[in-house]
XYZ file of C-alpha atoms in Angstrom:
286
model
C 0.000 0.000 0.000
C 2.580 2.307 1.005
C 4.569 1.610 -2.431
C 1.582 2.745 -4.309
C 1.027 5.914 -2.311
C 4.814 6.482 -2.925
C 4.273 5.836 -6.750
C 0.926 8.318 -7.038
C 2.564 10.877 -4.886
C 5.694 10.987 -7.571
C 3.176 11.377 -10.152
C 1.001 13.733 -8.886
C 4.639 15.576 -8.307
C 5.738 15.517 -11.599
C 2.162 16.231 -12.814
C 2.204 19.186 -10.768
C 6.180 19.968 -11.924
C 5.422 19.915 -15.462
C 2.421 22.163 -15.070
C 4.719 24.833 -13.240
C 7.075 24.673 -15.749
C 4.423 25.029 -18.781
C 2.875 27.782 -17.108
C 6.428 29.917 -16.458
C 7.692 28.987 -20.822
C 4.237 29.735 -21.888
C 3.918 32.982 -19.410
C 7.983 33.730 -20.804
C 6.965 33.113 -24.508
C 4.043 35.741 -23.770
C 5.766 38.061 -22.256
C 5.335 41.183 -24.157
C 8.203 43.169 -21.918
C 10.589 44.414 -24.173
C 14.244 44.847 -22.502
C 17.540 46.495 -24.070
C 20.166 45.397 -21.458
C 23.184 47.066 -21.633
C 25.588 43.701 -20.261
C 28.902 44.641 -18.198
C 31.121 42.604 -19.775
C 34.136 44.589 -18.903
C 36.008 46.298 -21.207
C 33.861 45.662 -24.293
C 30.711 46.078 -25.918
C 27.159 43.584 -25.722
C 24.084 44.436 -25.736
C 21.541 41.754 -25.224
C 17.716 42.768 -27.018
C 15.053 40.343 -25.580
C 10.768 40.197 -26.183
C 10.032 37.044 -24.426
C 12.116 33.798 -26.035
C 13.458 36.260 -28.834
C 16.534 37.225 -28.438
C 19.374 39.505 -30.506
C 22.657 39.758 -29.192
C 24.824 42.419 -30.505
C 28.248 42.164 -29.776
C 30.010 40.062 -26.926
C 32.820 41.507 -24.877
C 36.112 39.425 -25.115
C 35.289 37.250 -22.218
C 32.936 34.149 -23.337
C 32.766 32.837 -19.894
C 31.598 36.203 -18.959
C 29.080 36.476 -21.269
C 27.552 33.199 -20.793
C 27.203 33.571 -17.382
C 25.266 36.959 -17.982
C 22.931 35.525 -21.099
C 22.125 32.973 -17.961
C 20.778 35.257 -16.039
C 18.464 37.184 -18.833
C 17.482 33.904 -20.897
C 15.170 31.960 -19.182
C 16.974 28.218 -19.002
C 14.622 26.184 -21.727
C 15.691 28.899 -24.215
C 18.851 27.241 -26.117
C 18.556 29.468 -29.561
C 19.447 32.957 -30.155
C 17.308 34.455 -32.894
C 20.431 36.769 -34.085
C 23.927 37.288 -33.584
C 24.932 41.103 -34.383
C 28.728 41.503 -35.108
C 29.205 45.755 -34.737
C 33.155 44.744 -36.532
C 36.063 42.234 -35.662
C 37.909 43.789 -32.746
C 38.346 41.336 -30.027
C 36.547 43.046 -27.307
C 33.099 43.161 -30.102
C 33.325 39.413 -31.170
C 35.253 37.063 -28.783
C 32.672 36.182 -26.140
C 30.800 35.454 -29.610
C 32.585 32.375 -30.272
C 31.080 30.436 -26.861
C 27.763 31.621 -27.761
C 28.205 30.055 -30.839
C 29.120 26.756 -28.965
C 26.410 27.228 -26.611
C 23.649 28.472 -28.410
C 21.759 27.398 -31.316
C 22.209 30.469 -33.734
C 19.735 31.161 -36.315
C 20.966 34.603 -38.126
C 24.712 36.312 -38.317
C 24.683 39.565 -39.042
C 28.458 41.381 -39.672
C 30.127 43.440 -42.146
C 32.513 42.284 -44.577
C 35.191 44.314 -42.649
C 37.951 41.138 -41.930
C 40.649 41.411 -39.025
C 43.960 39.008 -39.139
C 43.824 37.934 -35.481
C 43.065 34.076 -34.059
C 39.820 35.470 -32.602
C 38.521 36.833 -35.808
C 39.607 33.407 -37.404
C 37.472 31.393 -34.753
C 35.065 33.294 -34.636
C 34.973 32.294 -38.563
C 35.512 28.699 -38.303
C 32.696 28.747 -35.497
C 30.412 30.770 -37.883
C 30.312 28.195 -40.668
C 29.982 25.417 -38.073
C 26.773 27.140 -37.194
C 25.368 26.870 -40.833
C 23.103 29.789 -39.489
C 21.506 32.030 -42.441
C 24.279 35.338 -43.068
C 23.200 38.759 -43.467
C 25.407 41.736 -45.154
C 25.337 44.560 -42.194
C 24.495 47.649 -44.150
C 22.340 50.258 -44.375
C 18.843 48.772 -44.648
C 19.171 45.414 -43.081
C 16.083 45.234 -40.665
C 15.399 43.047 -37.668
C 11.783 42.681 -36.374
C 10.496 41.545 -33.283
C 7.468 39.858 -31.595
C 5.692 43.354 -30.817
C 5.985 46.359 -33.349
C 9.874 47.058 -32.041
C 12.195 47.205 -34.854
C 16.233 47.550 -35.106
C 17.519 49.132 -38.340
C 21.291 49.330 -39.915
C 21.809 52.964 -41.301
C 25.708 52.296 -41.733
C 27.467 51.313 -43.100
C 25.777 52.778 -45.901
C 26.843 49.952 -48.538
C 28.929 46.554 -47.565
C 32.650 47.084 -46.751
C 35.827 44.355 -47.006
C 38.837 46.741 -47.295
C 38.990 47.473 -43.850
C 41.617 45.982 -41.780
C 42.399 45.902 -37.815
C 43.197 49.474 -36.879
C 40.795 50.859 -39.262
C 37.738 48.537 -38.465
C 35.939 50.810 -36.208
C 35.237 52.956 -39.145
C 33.254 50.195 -40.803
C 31.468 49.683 -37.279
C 27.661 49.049 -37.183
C 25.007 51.572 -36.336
C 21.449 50.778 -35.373
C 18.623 52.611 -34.576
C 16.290 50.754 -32.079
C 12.413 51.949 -32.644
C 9.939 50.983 -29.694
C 7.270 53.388 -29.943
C 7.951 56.122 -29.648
C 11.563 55.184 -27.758
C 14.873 55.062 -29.972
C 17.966 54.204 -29.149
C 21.172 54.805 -31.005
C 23.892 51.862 -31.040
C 27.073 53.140 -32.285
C 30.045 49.894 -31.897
C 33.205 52.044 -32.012
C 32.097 54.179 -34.411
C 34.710 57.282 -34.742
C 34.009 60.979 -35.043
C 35.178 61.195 -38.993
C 32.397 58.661 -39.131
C 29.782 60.329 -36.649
C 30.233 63.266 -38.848
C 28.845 61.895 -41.770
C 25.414 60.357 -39.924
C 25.233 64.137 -38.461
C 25.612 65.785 -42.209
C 23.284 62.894 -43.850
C 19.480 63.940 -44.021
C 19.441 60.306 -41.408
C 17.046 60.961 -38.468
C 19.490 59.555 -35.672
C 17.645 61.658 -32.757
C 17.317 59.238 -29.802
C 16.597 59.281 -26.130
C 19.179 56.077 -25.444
C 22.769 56.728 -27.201
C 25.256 54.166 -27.014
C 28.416 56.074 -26.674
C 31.228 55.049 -29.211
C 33.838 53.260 -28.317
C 33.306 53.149 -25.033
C 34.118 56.557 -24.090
C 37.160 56.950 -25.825
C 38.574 60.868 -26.994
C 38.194 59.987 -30.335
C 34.362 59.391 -30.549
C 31.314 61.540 -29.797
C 32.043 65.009 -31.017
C 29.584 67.586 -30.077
C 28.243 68.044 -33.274
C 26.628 64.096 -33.492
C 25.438 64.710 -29.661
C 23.507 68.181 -30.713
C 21.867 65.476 -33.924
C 21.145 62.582 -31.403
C 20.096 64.656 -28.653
C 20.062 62.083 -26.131
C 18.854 61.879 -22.485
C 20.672 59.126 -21.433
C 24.045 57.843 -22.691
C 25.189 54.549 -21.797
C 29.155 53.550 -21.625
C 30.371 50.247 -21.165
C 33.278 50.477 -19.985
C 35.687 48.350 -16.831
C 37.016 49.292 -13.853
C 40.387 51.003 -13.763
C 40.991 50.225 -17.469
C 44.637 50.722 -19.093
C 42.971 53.024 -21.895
C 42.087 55.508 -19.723
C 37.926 55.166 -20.260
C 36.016 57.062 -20.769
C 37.948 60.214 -21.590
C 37.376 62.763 -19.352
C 36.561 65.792 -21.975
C 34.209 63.407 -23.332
C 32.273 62.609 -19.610
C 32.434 66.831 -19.100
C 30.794 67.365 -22.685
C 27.973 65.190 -21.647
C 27.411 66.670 -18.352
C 27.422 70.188 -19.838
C 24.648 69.205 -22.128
C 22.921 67.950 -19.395
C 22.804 64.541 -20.634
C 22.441 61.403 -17.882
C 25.860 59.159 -17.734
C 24.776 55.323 -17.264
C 28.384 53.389 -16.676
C 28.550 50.011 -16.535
C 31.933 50.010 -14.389
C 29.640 51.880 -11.488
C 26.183 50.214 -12.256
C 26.854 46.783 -13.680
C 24.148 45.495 -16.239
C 22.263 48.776 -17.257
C 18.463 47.949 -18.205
C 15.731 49.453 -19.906
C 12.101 47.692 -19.317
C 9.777 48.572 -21.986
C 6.184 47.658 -21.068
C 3.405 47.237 -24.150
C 2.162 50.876 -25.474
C 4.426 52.441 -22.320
C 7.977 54.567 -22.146
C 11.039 52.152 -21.523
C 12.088 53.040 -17.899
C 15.246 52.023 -16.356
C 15.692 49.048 -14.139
């Protein structure tokens, strides 16, 4: 008698188990919230997108064990496929924690310039890449990515694919996107430099945002005043680590902001920085 009790009760557990568990993937799957997180991956850039079990990831620090442990804590645990990969261009601290993604993750779209770099990272990242067999998209001016809700992420540069770009150079041929929710934008620059910003601030683009990524993670020779006056941003996230050897983010850079009244979100003082966007509301800060 007892044995049977024992048996029914480890049904009625499991019963009860996989009814919890339906009810959090179908209430995850649901989930209209629409978060940008902004992930402190040290010196680097990535920036995680997520509406429920879609997912973009744009960009992934150099640290892959780092980065894992962070797309851990934002992706609930049944979820074992990224929608897209975003590639900003092949420096090591934009692609590296890529390559354990790829190992971890079931990848369904690439998306990266044409821009090449000579280093073993760049070569792995590669190799991983056609291990994947996920779909590739050119990152140019026009690519699109559309989500669950009405949210969209466009590319408006590069303006046309690049390949001649090599190491040094590459954060010319970084990735921009402009993130529509609503009536929210935010502006997602890689490393983009200010010979570069220039030309988005003299184009006929509409780049005016409330969120701006800034370049390069703070660094003197990105975000000139003239492409802050164009975005116009309220907030402007840096992601940036602790007592760094490059001397981020540049202190004329930090004062510029502050002058223009603009609020500083750094992920070497806050950690993950995140925006919650709620159906038909404003995005608010976490």
């Amino acid at each position: 008698m007892s044995n049977r009790k024992l048996k029914y009760g480890i049904i009625l557990f499991l019963l009860v188990l996989s009814l919890i568990l339906g009810s959090i993937i179908l209430y995850s799957r649901n989930n209209e919230d629409f978060k940008i997180i902004f992930l402190d991956v040290g010196q680097g850039d990535a920036i995680l997108l997520s509406q429920g079990s879609y997912q973009v990831l744009i960009d992934g620090g150099r640290d892959g064990k780092l980065l894992l442990e962070k797309l851990g804590k934002y992706i609930p645990f049944w979820d074992r496929e990224i929608e897209v990969i975003l590639a900003t261009h092949p420096d090591q601290d934009h692609i590296a924690g890529l390559i354990d993604v790829l190992r971890k993750y079931k990848v369904k779209t690439i998306i990266k310039t044409q821009d090449q770099s000579e280093s073993q990272t760049y070569k792995t990242f590669q190799e991983e890449i056609e291990k994947e067999k996920a779909e590739s998209v050119s990152a140019k001016k026009g690519t699109e990515i559309k989500f669950l809700s009405e949210a969209r992420a466009k590319i408006i540069y590069p303006f046309s694919e690049t390949g001649d770009i090599q190491d040094n150079g590459s954060n010319g041929g970084s990735t921009v996107i402009k993130l529509e929710i609503g009536n929210e934008n935010f502006l997602l620059t890689g490393d983009l430099p200010k010979e570069k910003e220039s030309i988005l601030a003299g184009s006929d683009l509409d780049i005016a945002s409330r969120v701006l990524k800034i370049a390069h993670h703070g660094s003197k020779y990105s975000t000139s005043e003239e492409f802050l006056e164009k975005v116009s941003p309220k907030e402007a996230v840096i992601s940036v680590s602790r007592n760094n050897s490059y001397g981020h983010p540049n202190e004329e850079v930090l004062n510029l902001l502050k002058e223009k009244n603009i609020n500083i979100l750094r992920t070497d003082e806050k950690g993950d920085i995140v925006f919650n966007c709620k159906k038909n509301l404003s995005c608010q800060i976490e």
